[in-house]
Amino acid sequence: MFKSEAVKDIVNYGTLLVSAKSDGTYLYTASASPRVLHKYSLDSMTPVASTTIFSTTTTPTDLCLVPGSAIVVSSSARTAFVDLTTLYATEVTSNAAATTTSSMGNQIAYNSTSGLALATAAVNREMTLINPGVGTHSAFILTHAEVTGTTRASCVITKTASTHDTDTLSWLVGTTNGVILEVNSSATILKSINLPRTPNTGSTVYQGILGLSYSYPNLVVTTDHGLLYTYNYETSTIINKQMIADGVDTVGVQTGITVCPSATGFTMLGPGLARNAGGSPVVGMYFKETNPAFVVQDRDSAEAGFSTLLTNDYAVEVLYTSSPNRYSMRRYSTAGIKYTTEETEIHEPVGVRVPGRIIRIRDCGPGQSFVESDTSISAETTTISCRDGGTYIELAINDDDDMWDIREFTK
Amino acid sequence: MSLQHVTTISAAIGYTAGATNETDNQVMFGASDATFRRYDLSSFSQVGTNLSLAATSRGIAMLSSASAISFTSGSTIELIELATEYRQSYSGGSGLSSTYVSQTVASDPSAKVAIAASFNSARTLVKFDGNTFTASILQPSTWPGNATARCITLKESGKFLVGTSEGQIFEIDTNGAMLDSFSLLTYFGNAPASNRPSIIALSYSYGYVIAVDSNMNMTWIDWTTKTILQRLPIDSSTTDFTLCGSASGVTIAGRATAVDATTQNPIFEIDFSCMDSPGQLFSGDFGAIQGSGINTTTGRGWVFQANLNKIRVFDVVPRTRQERTISSPNGDSFRVIILDETSDLVKVLDTYTTSPRTVLLETGKNYIEMIKVGDGTNAPWDVSRYSL
């Protein structure tokens, strides 16, 4: 179970950006009024510095960190590049574009392999490729049979390598008409998936994609219809489907569920904007397994509207309330998120190792357990991965005679 | 888990209340022109007439296999004999909401009792007894504070579940006596007024309760031990949300307010007998989903889409299920985890429950069943492997 370990209320810092990012030491977020990039200590959650990022009225819509600097995109055709050491900010408008949405995050993603960032654009069938090294923008045309008419990219994340979660090889793009595109920096479509459009009885019903989170081999997708899909991305198959808050309120404002980047197959879900005074649960989700599990935090949020970020060291939730210009940051421990290993063996009788089957069930409490691994082992001590700080129920079965044993452990 | 078919009935009139007539396989509803209407769930044609009521119905239920009962926002209660459309008015009601609210009335046809949630009066339920043809006000003194009954559903014969404006769920008998109760967890935040969300929709099956609150969170509760198993945000608006009584562990869920003209309103099927993931039944048009129901015998379901004035009729994929009763060795409460090992190993059940507990499991599958009695890492487990 992931736990809230620190809460910091930050008052009178203006309208808060819905997204924030961290380099593991500092937390960076931005506000629209004043138009400022904020730098906080992640340990103490106290302000370190801030800098003005835009010269004219615009709303920062997302940011990403690149080596040595941050890129802040906005609701108008202007981008800020900020040196993270000096906080010197440069504003660039040439060939820039406003992002597609302003309240859902996932509007820009940095690909460490190419050294380029890709942002959504409020332009039909286009995105913006950003080169942080020289501070330039270029149009990134989405060429795909399903991307037609007024279709736009609604969100973008980096796709990580299969072996671990650090190498970024390509981007995954969600569109306003329910298409997931994997693209490289040459705008080549490497793969695509169409979200379900049926059943329906009238004209084709599309689901707009609001958020994406990826951890090999699975991909989480939230939609404006209020559905959360977990795909096995490798096979393009849906392995889980969940009802969740829908995406557009009665005045057409995006309020659906946003999802933050994955930390080793764990992510957090929350509404992009305020839904109601009562708030909503903070929901953690383990989605790397074939049986994705939702883990409800031990506290409900009375604030409303939040964005989240995760690093391998911290999970930080940024909550926003409109009155009186106050927002809170909550930091979560990483217990049960990082991977580690635990040895095991099967004896029968005691002292004699035998082959068999080890089933590890991650125990997050009644209703919230899930099968994390199912491993056949030989008559040897075997090392099996598990999550640091996680509590497990381990079932050992000797298949020869169907004998079993159970142990519980917290790593 | 998917839609079998969808058929549209153009009711061409606003919906104010509705229920399933299982005996005749019909949906019956109260209309905004103060009429009572019925449609056959097989032929999709209207049955009977547009029967005029004394007042617009704000809650409808089957009182017996042959008659329906309609409650209003006033004191009038009307009994409708379905075969002849004979209608008889009774007084003694206590106003239901004058605007549309789902699950205002629940009935136990076998006991010939219907109970309505009086939306406007604290601690007030209205009971109509079809044995004596009398209406009475139930004001359970054991209800704390000024809780107002907000929704009601049948738990099992002789027992109902009531959701209140103060976040409580009460199990009552047909006389309103409290048999059991539970309060949703309060919120730890800055808005105390929102710490007690109204319970606006309920469904029950095989020991589980699904509750939707006015903060638009859906909570799965093991009613036997009052263990919260899951909670998810399920709507972006602050308005109503509909559930219906369950059929073989399945309920139909929908948002009672259409989100906008471009985002369609899905209908969801929730199989909560084994905590299965909800399935999207249908997505089309953008009508707000108000009433919903399932014929527990035929598996045929329906929803009423407001602003379109259409009834969507569908079949839920038939499930081949089998009851399994699980007991702890000493009769104590226990935790049970059931895994489906037919192909990929998948959890199908995990709960803390009382002994014995009957659950529904899909047949044609291989299962691993793990039972733990007591707390702590030294508490004993028992494991069974079986096929159904």
PDB file of C-alpha atoms in Angstrom, chain A residues 61-311:
ATOM      1  CA  THR A  61      -0.139  23.520 -19.736  1.00  0.00           C
ATOM      2  CA  ASP A  62       2.682  21.077 -19.026  1.00  0.00           C
ATOM      3  CA  LEU A  63       6.398  20.834 -18.631  1.00  0.00           C
ATOM      4  CA  CYS A  64       9.108  18.286 -19.116  1.00  0.00           C
ATOM      5  CA  LEU A  65      12.643  18.042 -17.857  1.00  0.00           C
ATOM      6  CA  VAL A  66      15.544  17.615 -20.227  1.00  0.00           C
ATOM      7  CA  PRO A  67      19.213  17.466 -19.206  1.00  0.00           C
ATOM      8  CA  GLY A  68      19.926  20.775 -17.479  1.00  0.00           C
ATOM      9  CA  SER A  69      16.690  22.529 -18.310  1.00  0.00           C
ATOM     10  CA  ALA A  70      12.911  22.464 -18.368  1.00  0.00           C
ATOM     11  CA  ILE A  71      10.585  23.025 -21.285  1.00  0.00           C
ATOM     12  CA  VAL A  72       7.238  24.635 -20.472  1.00  0.00           C
ATOM     13  CA  VAL A  73       4.517  24.558 -23.103  1.00  0.00           C
ATOM     14  CA  SER A  74       1.403  26.657 -22.924  1.00  0.00           C
ATOM     15  CA  SER A  75      -2.066  27.440 -24.149  1.00  0.00           C
ATOM     16  CA  SER A  76      -0.683  29.806 -26.761  1.00  0.00           C
ATOM     17  CA  ALA A  77       2.040  29.512 -29.384  1.00  0.00           C
ATOM     18  CA  ARG A  78       4.959  30.074 -27.064  1.00  0.00           C
ATOM     19  CA  THR A  79       7.361  27.827 -25.194  1.00  0.00           C
ATOM     20  CA  ALA A  80       9.689  28.605 -22.317  1.00  0.00           C
ATOM     21  CA  PHE A  81      13.111  27.008 -21.926  1.00  0.00           C
ATOM     22  CA  VAL A  82      14.441  27.313 -18.387  1.00  0.00           C
ATOM     23  CA  ASP A  83      17.996  26.590 -17.234  1.00  0.00           C
ATOM     24  CA  LEU A  84      17.486  24.610 -14.043  1.00  0.00           C
ATOM     25  CA  THR A  85      20.677  25.844 -12.398  1.00  0.00           C
ATOM     26  CA  THR A  86      20.336  29.561 -13.008  1.00  0.00           C
ATOM     27  CA  LEU A  87      16.582  29.545 -13.714  1.00  0.00           C
ATOM     28  CA  TYR A  88      17.302  31.784 -16.684  1.00  0.00           C
ATOM     29  CA  ALA A  89      14.253  31.551 -18.930  1.00  0.00           C
ATOM     30  CA  THR A  90      14.057  31.995 -22.685  1.00  0.00           C
ATOM     31  CA  GLU A  91      10.762  32.371 -24.487  1.00  0.00           C
ATOM     32  CA  VAL A  92      10.447  31.063 -28.042  1.00  0.00           C
ATOM     33  CA  THR A  93       7.465  31.620 -30.311  1.00  0.00           C
ATOM     34  CA  SER A  94       8.775  30.800 -33.758  1.00  0.00           C
ATOM     35  CA  ASN A  95       6.905  27.746 -35.138  1.00  0.00           C
ATOM     36  CA  ALA A  96       5.456  27.083 -31.689  1.00  0.00           C
ATOM     37  CA  ALA A  97       1.859  25.951 -31.165  1.00  0.00           C
ATOM     38  CA  ALA A  98      -0.581  25.915 -28.282  1.00  0.00           C
ATOM     39  CA  THR A  99      -1.059  22.495 -26.738  1.00  0.00           C
ATOM     40  CA  THR A 100      -4.306  20.639 -27.276  1.00  0.00           C
ATOM     41  CA  THR A 101      -5.553  20.772 -23.692  1.00  0.00           C
ATOM     42  CA  SER A 102      -4.644  22.730 -20.618  1.00  0.00           C
ATOM     43  CA  SER A 103      -5.992  20.669 -17.774  1.00  0.00           C
ATOM     44  CA  MET A 104      -4.960  17.085 -18.276  1.00  0.00           C
ATOM     45  CA  GLY A 105      -1.154  17.004 -18.314  1.00  0.00           C
ATOM     46  CA  ASN A 106       0.629  14.589 -20.678  1.00  0.00           C
ATOM     47  CA  GLN A 107       1.085  17.434 -23.174  1.00  0.00           C
ATOM     48  CA  ILE A 108       4.847  17.149 -23.669  1.00  0.00           C
ATOM     49  CA  ALA A 109       7.303  14.263 -23.350  1.00  0.00           C
ATOM     50  CA  TYR A 110      11.070  14.100 -23.694  1.00  0.00           C
ATOM     51  CA  ASN A 111      12.783  11.279 -25.531  1.00  0.00           C
ATOM     52  CA  SER A 112      16.277  10.819 -24.139  1.00  0.00           C
ATOM     53  CA  THR A 113      17.405   8.706 -27.065  1.00  0.00           C
ATOM     54  CA  SER A 114      16.734  11.334 -29.708  1.00  0.00           C
ATOM     55  CA  GLY A 115      17.229  14.296 -27.371  1.00  0.00           C
ATOM     56  CA  LEU A 116      13.944  15.740 -28.600  1.00  0.00           C
ATOM     57  CA  ALA A 117      10.649  16.578 -26.964  1.00  0.00           C
ATOM     58  CA  LEU A 118       7.254  16.080 -28.558  1.00  0.00           C
ATOM     59  CA  ALA A 119       4.246  18.195 -27.593  1.00  0.00           C
ATOM     60  CA  THR A 120       0.600  18.126 -28.535  1.00  0.00           C
ATOM     61  CA  ALA A 121      -0.611  20.949 -30.737  1.00  0.00           C
ATOM     62  CA  ALA A 122      -3.964  22.612 -31.100  1.00  0.00           C
ATOM     63  CA  VAL A 123      -3.627  22.021 -34.817  1.00  0.00           C
ATOM     64  CA  ASN A 124      -5.428  19.266 -36.656  1.00  0.00           C
ATOM     65  CA  ARG A 125      -3.249  16.200 -37.277  1.00  0.00           C
ATOM     66  CA  GLU A 126      -0.105  17.915 -36.075  1.00  0.00           C
ATOM     67  CA  MET A 127       2.213  17.953 -33.099  1.00  0.00           C
ATOM     68  CA  THR A 128       5.235  20.049 -32.249  1.00  0.00           C
ATOM     69  CA  LEU A 129       8.747  18.590 -32.193  1.00  0.00           C
ATOM     70  CA  ILE A 130      10.981  20.591 -29.875  1.00  0.00           C
ATOM     71  CA  ASN A 131      14.765  20.534 -29.943  1.00  0.00           C
ATOM     72  CA  PRO A 132      15.865  21.743 -26.500  1.00  0.00           C
ATOM     73  CA  GLY A 133      19.503  21.913 -27.567  1.00  0.00           C
ATOM     74  CA  VAL A 134      18.874  24.800 -29.937  1.00  0.00           C
ATOM     75  CA  GLY A 135      15.481  25.920 -28.708  1.00  0.00           C
ATOM     76  CA  THR A 136      13.556  25.357 -31.929  1.00  0.00           C
ATOM     77  CA  HIS A 137      10.140  23.997 -32.894  1.00  0.00           C
ATOM     78  CA  SER A 138       9.063  22.152 -35.982  1.00  0.00           C
ATOM     79  CA  ALA A 139       5.749  20.758 -37.130  1.00  0.00           C
ATOM     80  CA  PHE A 140       5.353  17.016 -36.623  1.00  0.00           C
ATOM     81  CA  ILE A 141       2.735  15.721 -39.024  1.00  0.00           C
ATOM     82  CA  LEU A 142       0.704  12.684 -37.998  1.00  0.00           C
ATOM     83  CA  THR A 143       0.154  10.619 -41.122  1.00  0.00           C
ATOM     84  CA  HIS A 144      -2.198   7.742 -40.424  1.00  0.00           C
ATOM     85  CA  ALA A 145      -5.389   6.494 -42.002  1.00  0.00           C
ATOM     86  CA  GLU A 146      -7.358   7.043 -38.792  1.00  0.00           C
ATOM     87  CA  VAL A 147      -5.969  10.508 -38.152  1.00  0.00           C
ATOM     88  CA  THR A 148      -8.155  12.623 -40.369  1.00  0.00           C
ATOM     89  CA  GLY A 149     -10.214  15.779 -40.322  1.00  0.00           C
ATOM     90  CA  THR A 150     -10.146  17.554 -36.997  1.00  0.00           C
ATOM     91  CA  THR A 151      -8.308  14.819 -35.150  1.00  0.00           C
ATOM     92  CA  ARG A 152      -5.653  16.109 -32.801  1.00  0.00           C
ATOM     93  CA  ALA A 153      -3.079  14.598 -30.520  1.00  0.00           C
ATOM     94  CA  SER A 154      -4.541  14.865 -27.030  1.00  0.00           C
ATOM     95  CA  CYS A 155      -1.670  13.472 -24.982  1.00  0.00           C
ATOM     96  CA  VAL A 156       1.853  12.132 -25.366  1.00  0.00           C
ATOM     97  CA  ILE A 157       4.241  10.071 -23.252  1.00  0.00           C
ATOM     98  CA  THR A 158       7.583   8.431 -23.883  1.00  0.00           C
ATOM     99  CA  LYS A 159       7.686   4.694 -24.412  1.00  0.00           C
ATOM    100  CA  THR A 160      10.335   2.971 -22.420  1.00  0.00           C
ATOM    101  CA  ALA A 161      12.439  -0.059 -23.233  1.00  0.00           C
ATOM    102  CA  SER A 162      11.218  -3.516 -22.436  1.00  0.00           C
ATOM    103  CA  THR A 163      13.907  -4.325 -19.920  1.00  0.00           C
ATOM    104  CA  HIS A 164      13.553  -1.324 -17.655  1.00  0.00           C
ATOM    105  CA  ASP A 165      11.853   2.005 -17.373  1.00  0.00           C
ATOM    106  CA  THR A 166      14.626   4.441 -18.177  1.00  0.00           C
ATOM    107  CA  ASP A 167      15.490   4.213 -21.863  1.00  0.00           C
ATOM    108  CA  THR A 168      13.037   6.098 -24.000  1.00  0.00           C
ATOM    109  CA  LEU A 169      12.864   4.755 -27.497  1.00  0.00           C
ATOM    110  CA  SER A 170       9.760   6.349 -28.940  1.00  0.00           C
ATOM    111  CA  TRP A 171       6.591   8.219 -28.051  1.00  0.00           C
ATOM    112  CA  LEU A 172       3.051   7.034 -27.505  1.00  0.00           C
ATOM    113  CA  VAL A 173       0.446   9.531 -28.638  1.00  0.00           C
ATOM    114  CA  GLY A 174      -3.261   9.508 -27.810  1.00  0.00           C
ATOM    115  CA  THR A 175      -5.686  11.282 -30.115  1.00  0.00           C
ATOM    116  CA  THR A 176      -9.048  12.953 -29.776  1.00  0.00           C
ATOM    117  CA  ASN A 177     -10.645  10.151 -31.815  1.00  0.00           C
ATOM    118  CA  GLY A 178      -9.373   7.196 -29.809  1.00  0.00           C
ATOM    119  CA  VAL A 179      -6.228   6.197 -31.662  1.00  0.00           C
ATOM    120  CA  ILE A 180      -2.966   5.319 -29.966  1.00  0.00           C
ATOM    121  CA  LEU A 181       0.064   5.942 -32.144  1.00  0.00           C
ATOM    122  CA  GLU A 182       3.639   4.928 -31.472  1.00  0.00           C
ATOM    123  CA  VAL A 183       5.896   7.360 -33.302  1.00  0.00           C
ATOM    124  CA  ASN A 184       9.603   8.035 -33.598  1.00  0.00           C
ATOM    125  CA  SER A 185      11.360  11.343 -34.088  1.00  0.00           C
ATOM    126  CA  SER A 186      11.032  11.007 -37.861  1.00  0.00           C
ATOM    127  CA  ALA A 187       7.245  10.997 -37.477  1.00  0.00           C
ATOM    128  CA  THR A 188       7.142   7.385 -38.613  1.00  0.00           C
ATOM    129  CA  ILE A 189       4.156   5.490 -37.228  1.00  0.00           C
ATOM    130  CA  LEU A 190       5.626   2.378 -35.640  1.00  0.00           C
ATOM    131  CA  LYS A 191       2.358   0.946 -34.395  1.00  0.00           C
ATOM    132  CA  SER A 192      -1.239   1.959 -33.806  1.00  0.00           C
ATOM    133  CA  ILE A 193      -4.180   0.753 -31.768  1.00  0.00           C
ATOM    134  CA  ASN A 194      -7.770   1.876 -32.121  1.00  0.00           C
ATOM    135  CA  LEU A 195      -9.778   2.006 -28.913  1.00  0.00           C
ATOM    136  CA  PRO A 196     -13.102   0.179 -29.070  1.00  0.00           C
ATOM    137  CA  ARG A 197     -15.674   2.145 -31.031  1.00  0.00           C
ATOM    138  CA  THR A 198     -18.489  -0.298 -30.715  1.00  0.00           C
ATOM    139  CA  PRO A 199     -21.003  -1.343 -29.690  1.00  0.00           C
ATOM    140  CA  ASN A 200     -23.102   1.506 -30.896  1.00  0.00           C
ATOM    141  CA  THR A 201     -26.164   1.797 -33.013  1.00  0.00           C
ATOM    142  CA  GLY A 202     -25.689   5.152 -34.633  1.00  0.00           C
ATOM    143  CA  SER A 203     -22.766   6.890 -36.185  1.00  0.00           C
ATOM    144  CA  THR A 204     -19.306   5.815 -35.166  1.00  0.00           C
ATOM    145  CA  VAL A 205     -18.619   6.638 -31.563  1.00  0.00           C
ATOM    146  CA  TYR A 206     -15.097   7.682 -30.749  1.00  0.00           C
ATOM    147  CA  GLN A 207     -13.549   7.958 -27.352  1.00  0.00           C
ATOM    148  CA  GLY A 208     -11.129  10.791 -26.840  1.00  0.00           C
ATOM    149  CA  ILE A 209      -7.952   9.739 -25.071  1.00  0.00           C
ATOM    150  CA  LEU A 210      -7.154  11.745 -21.949  1.00  0.00           C
ATOM    151  CA  GLY A 211      -4.095  10.051 -20.507  1.00  0.00           C
ATOM    152  CA  LEU A 212      -1.525   7.316 -21.064  1.00  0.00           C
ATOM    153  CA  SER A 213       0.915   5.462 -18.854  1.00  0.00           C
ATOM    154  CA  TYR A 214       3.264   2.726 -20.040  1.00  0.00           C
ATOM    155  CA  SER A 215       5.339   0.040 -18.415  1.00  0.00           C
ATOM    156  CA  TYR A 216       6.412  -2.932 -20.486  1.00  0.00           C
ATOM    157  CA  PRO A 217       4.403  -4.730 -21.641  1.00  0.00           C
ATOM    158  CA  ASN A 218       1.279  -2.872 -20.565  1.00  0.00           C
ATOM    159  CA  LEU A 219      -0.316   0.466 -21.377  1.00  0.00           C
ATOM    160  CA  VAL A 220      -2.996   2.300 -19.375  1.00  0.00           C
ATOM    161  CA  VAL A 221      -5.419   4.502 -21.289  1.00  0.00           C
ATOM    162  CA  THR A 222      -8.084   6.829 -19.851  1.00  0.00           C
ATOM    163  CA  THR A 223     -10.857   8.202 -22.032  1.00  0.00           C
ATOM    164  CA  ASP A 224     -13.430  10.947 -22.004  1.00  0.00           C
ATOM    165  CA  HIS A 225     -16.164   8.304 -21.923  1.00  0.00           C
ATOM    166  CA  GLY A 226     -15.041   7.389 -18.446  1.00  0.00           C
ATOM    167  CA  LEU A 227     -13.309   4.141 -19.303  1.00  0.00           C
ATOM    168  CA  LEU A 228      -9.894   2.999 -18.267  1.00  0.00           C
ATOM    169  CA  TYR A 229      -8.302   0.359 -20.457  1.00  0.00           C
ATOM    170  CA  THR A 230      -5.212  -1.648 -19.695  1.00  0.00           C
ATOM    171  CA  TYR A 231      -3.656  -3.055 -22.832  1.00  0.00           C
ATOM    172  CA  ASN A 232      -0.982  -5.600 -23.277  1.00  0.00           C
ATOM    173  CA  TYR A 233       0.686  -3.287 -25.733  1.00  0.00           C
ATOM    174  CA  GLU A 234       2.834  -6.013 -27.215  1.00  0.00           C
ATOM    175  CA  THR A 235      -0.194  -7.987 -28.320  1.00  0.00           C
ATOM    176  CA  SER A 236      -2.577  -5.011 -28.644  1.00  0.00           C
ATOM    177  CA  THR A 237      -5.109  -6.798 -26.470  1.00  0.00           C
ATOM    178  CA  ILE A 238      -7.235  -5.359 -23.692  1.00  0.00           C
ATOM    179  CA  ILE A 239      -6.505  -7.148 -20.441  1.00  0.00           C
ATOM    180  CA  ASN A 240      -8.641  -4.999 -18.151  1.00  0.00           C
ATOM    181  CA  LYS A 241     -11.465  -2.506 -18.532  1.00  0.00           C
ATOM    182  CA  GLN A 242     -12.726  -0.309 -15.737  1.00  0.00           C
ATOM    183  CA  MET A 243     -15.391   2.317 -15.324  1.00  0.00           C
ATOM    184  CA  ILE A 244     -13.958   5.568 -14.086  1.00  0.00           C
ATOM    185  CA  ALA A 245     -14.890   9.237 -14.138  1.00  0.00           C
ATOM    186  CA  ASP A 246     -15.786  10.545 -17.552  1.00  0.00           C
ATOM    187  CA  GLY A 247     -14.027  13.301 -19.313  1.00  0.00           C
ATOM    188  CA  VAL A 248     -16.150  16.315 -20.009  1.00  0.00           C
ATOM    189  CA  ASP A 249     -18.440  18.221 -17.708  1.00  0.00           C
ATOM    190  CA  THR A 250     -21.631  19.984 -18.644  1.00  0.00           C
ATOM    191  CA  VAL A 251     -19.847  23.038 -19.950  1.00  0.00           C
ATOM    192  CA  GLY A 252     -17.381  21.082 -22.008  1.00  0.00           C
ATOM    193  CA  VAL A 253     -14.386  21.392 -19.716  1.00  0.00           C
ATOM    194  CA  GLN A 254     -12.042  18.435 -19.559  1.00  0.00           C
ATOM    195  CA  THR A 255     -12.419  16.934 -16.121  1.00  0.00           C
ATOM    196  CA  GLY A 256     -11.679  13.322 -16.744  1.00  0.00           C
ATOM    197  CA  ILE A 257      -9.136  11.085 -15.186  1.00  0.00           C
ATOM    198  CA  THR A 258      -5.538  11.909 -15.827  1.00  0.00           C
ATOM    199  CA  VAL A 259      -2.835   9.389 -15.247  1.00  0.00           C
ATOM    200  CA  CYS A 260       0.763   9.987 -14.366  1.00  0.00           C
ATOM    201  CA  PRO A 261       3.934   8.404 -15.737  1.00  0.00           C
ATOM    202  CA  SER A 262       4.685   4.908 -14.616  1.00  0.00           C
ATOM    203  CA  ALA A 263       7.202   4.042 -11.959  1.00  0.00           C
ATOM    204  CA  THR A 264       7.992   0.374 -12.520  1.00  0.00           C
ATOM    205  CA  GLY A 265       4.452  -0.435 -13.436  1.00  0.00           C
ATOM    206  CA  PHE A 266       2.785   1.679 -10.760  1.00  0.00           C
ATOM    207  CA  THR A 267       0.818   4.804 -11.549  1.00  0.00           C
ATOM    208  CA  MET A 268      -1.708   7.104  -9.911  1.00  0.00           C
ATOM    209  CA  LEU A 269      -5.043   8.294 -11.192  1.00  0.00           C
ATOM    210  CA  GLY A 270      -6.952  11.462 -10.485  1.00  0.00           C
ATOM    211  CA  PRO A 271      -9.277  14.045 -11.957  1.00  0.00           C
ATOM    212  CA  GLY A 272      -7.666  16.685 -14.106  1.00  0.00           C
ATOM    213  CA  LEU A 273      -9.794  19.476 -12.686  1.00  0.00           C
ATOM    214  CA  ALA A 274     -12.088  20.040  -9.766  1.00  0.00           C
ATOM    215  CA  ARG A 275     -15.133  17.802  -9.917  1.00  0.00           C
ATOM    216  CA  ASN A 276     -16.924  18.668  -6.747  1.00  0.00           C
ATOM    217  CA  ALA A 277     -16.264  19.823  -3.239  1.00  0.00           C
ATOM    218  CA  GLY A 278     -16.043  16.323  -1.950  1.00  0.00           C
ATOM    219  CA  GLY A 279     -12.994  15.317  -3.884  1.00  0.00           C
ATOM    220  CA  SER A 280     -12.143  11.839  -4.937  1.00  0.00           C
ATOM    221  CA  PRO A 281     -10.007   8.988  -3.798  1.00  0.00           C
ATOM    222  CA  VAL A 282      -6.363   8.922  -4.664  1.00  0.00           C
ATOM    223  CA  VAL A 283      -6.088   5.729  -6.618  1.00  0.00           C
ATOM    224  CA  GLY A 284      -2.886   3.856  -7.160  1.00  0.00           C
ATOM    225  CA  MET A 285      -2.737   1.252  -9.875  1.00  0.00           C
ATOM    226  CA  TYR A 286      -0.347  -1.616 -10.419  1.00  0.00           C
ATOM    227  CA  PHE A 287      -0.682  -2.435 -14.069  1.00  0.00           C
ATOM    228  CA  LYS A 288       2.396  -4.371 -15.059  1.00  0.00           C
ATOM    229  CA  GLU A 289       0.779  -7.688 -14.255  1.00  0.00           C
ATOM    230  CA  THR A 290      -1.849  -9.590 -16.192  1.00  0.00           C
ATOM    231  CA  ASN A 291      -4.333  -8.779 -13.444  1.00  0.00           C
ATOM    232  CA  PRO A 292      -4.070  -5.011 -12.893  1.00  0.00           C
ATOM    233  CA  ALA A 293      -4.961  -3.909  -9.388  1.00  0.00           C
ATOM    234  CA  PHE A 294      -6.352  -0.679  -8.064  1.00  0.00           C
ATOM    235  CA  VAL A 295      -5.134   0.378  -4.650  1.00  0.00           C
ATOM    236  CA  VAL A 296      -7.031   3.098  -2.903  1.00  0.00           C
ATOM    237  CA  GLN A 297      -4.948   5.401  -0.765  1.00  0.00           C
ATOM    238  CA  ASP A 298      -5.589   5.496   2.961  1.00  0.00           C
ATOM    239  CA  ARG A 299      -7.042   8.957   2.668  1.00  0.00           C
ATOM    240  CA  ASP A 300      -9.525  10.616   0.427  1.00  0.00           C
ATOM    241  CA  SER A 301      -8.871  14.007  -0.998  1.00  0.00           C
ATOM    242  CA  ALA A 302     -11.262  16.751  -0.006  1.00  0.00           C
ATOM    243  CA  GLU A 303      -9.502  19.035  -2.399  1.00  0.00           C
ATOM    244  CA  ALA A 304     -10.457  18.596  -5.960  1.00  0.00           C
ATOM    245  CA  GLY A 305      -8.514  18.415  -9.137  1.00  0.00           C
ATOM    246  CA  PHE A 306      -4.967  17.237  -9.086  1.00  0.00           C
ATOM    247  CA  SER A 307      -2.107  16.193 -11.174  1.00  0.00           C
ATOM    248  CA  THR A 308       0.530  13.758 -10.239  1.00  0.00           C
ATOM    249  CA  LEU A 309       4.031  12.824 -10.955  1.00  0.00           C
ATOM    250  CA  LEU A 310       6.177   9.933 -10.059  1.00  0.00           C
ATOM    251  CA  THR A 311       9.843   9.375  -9.975  1.00  0.00           C
TER     252      THR A 311
END
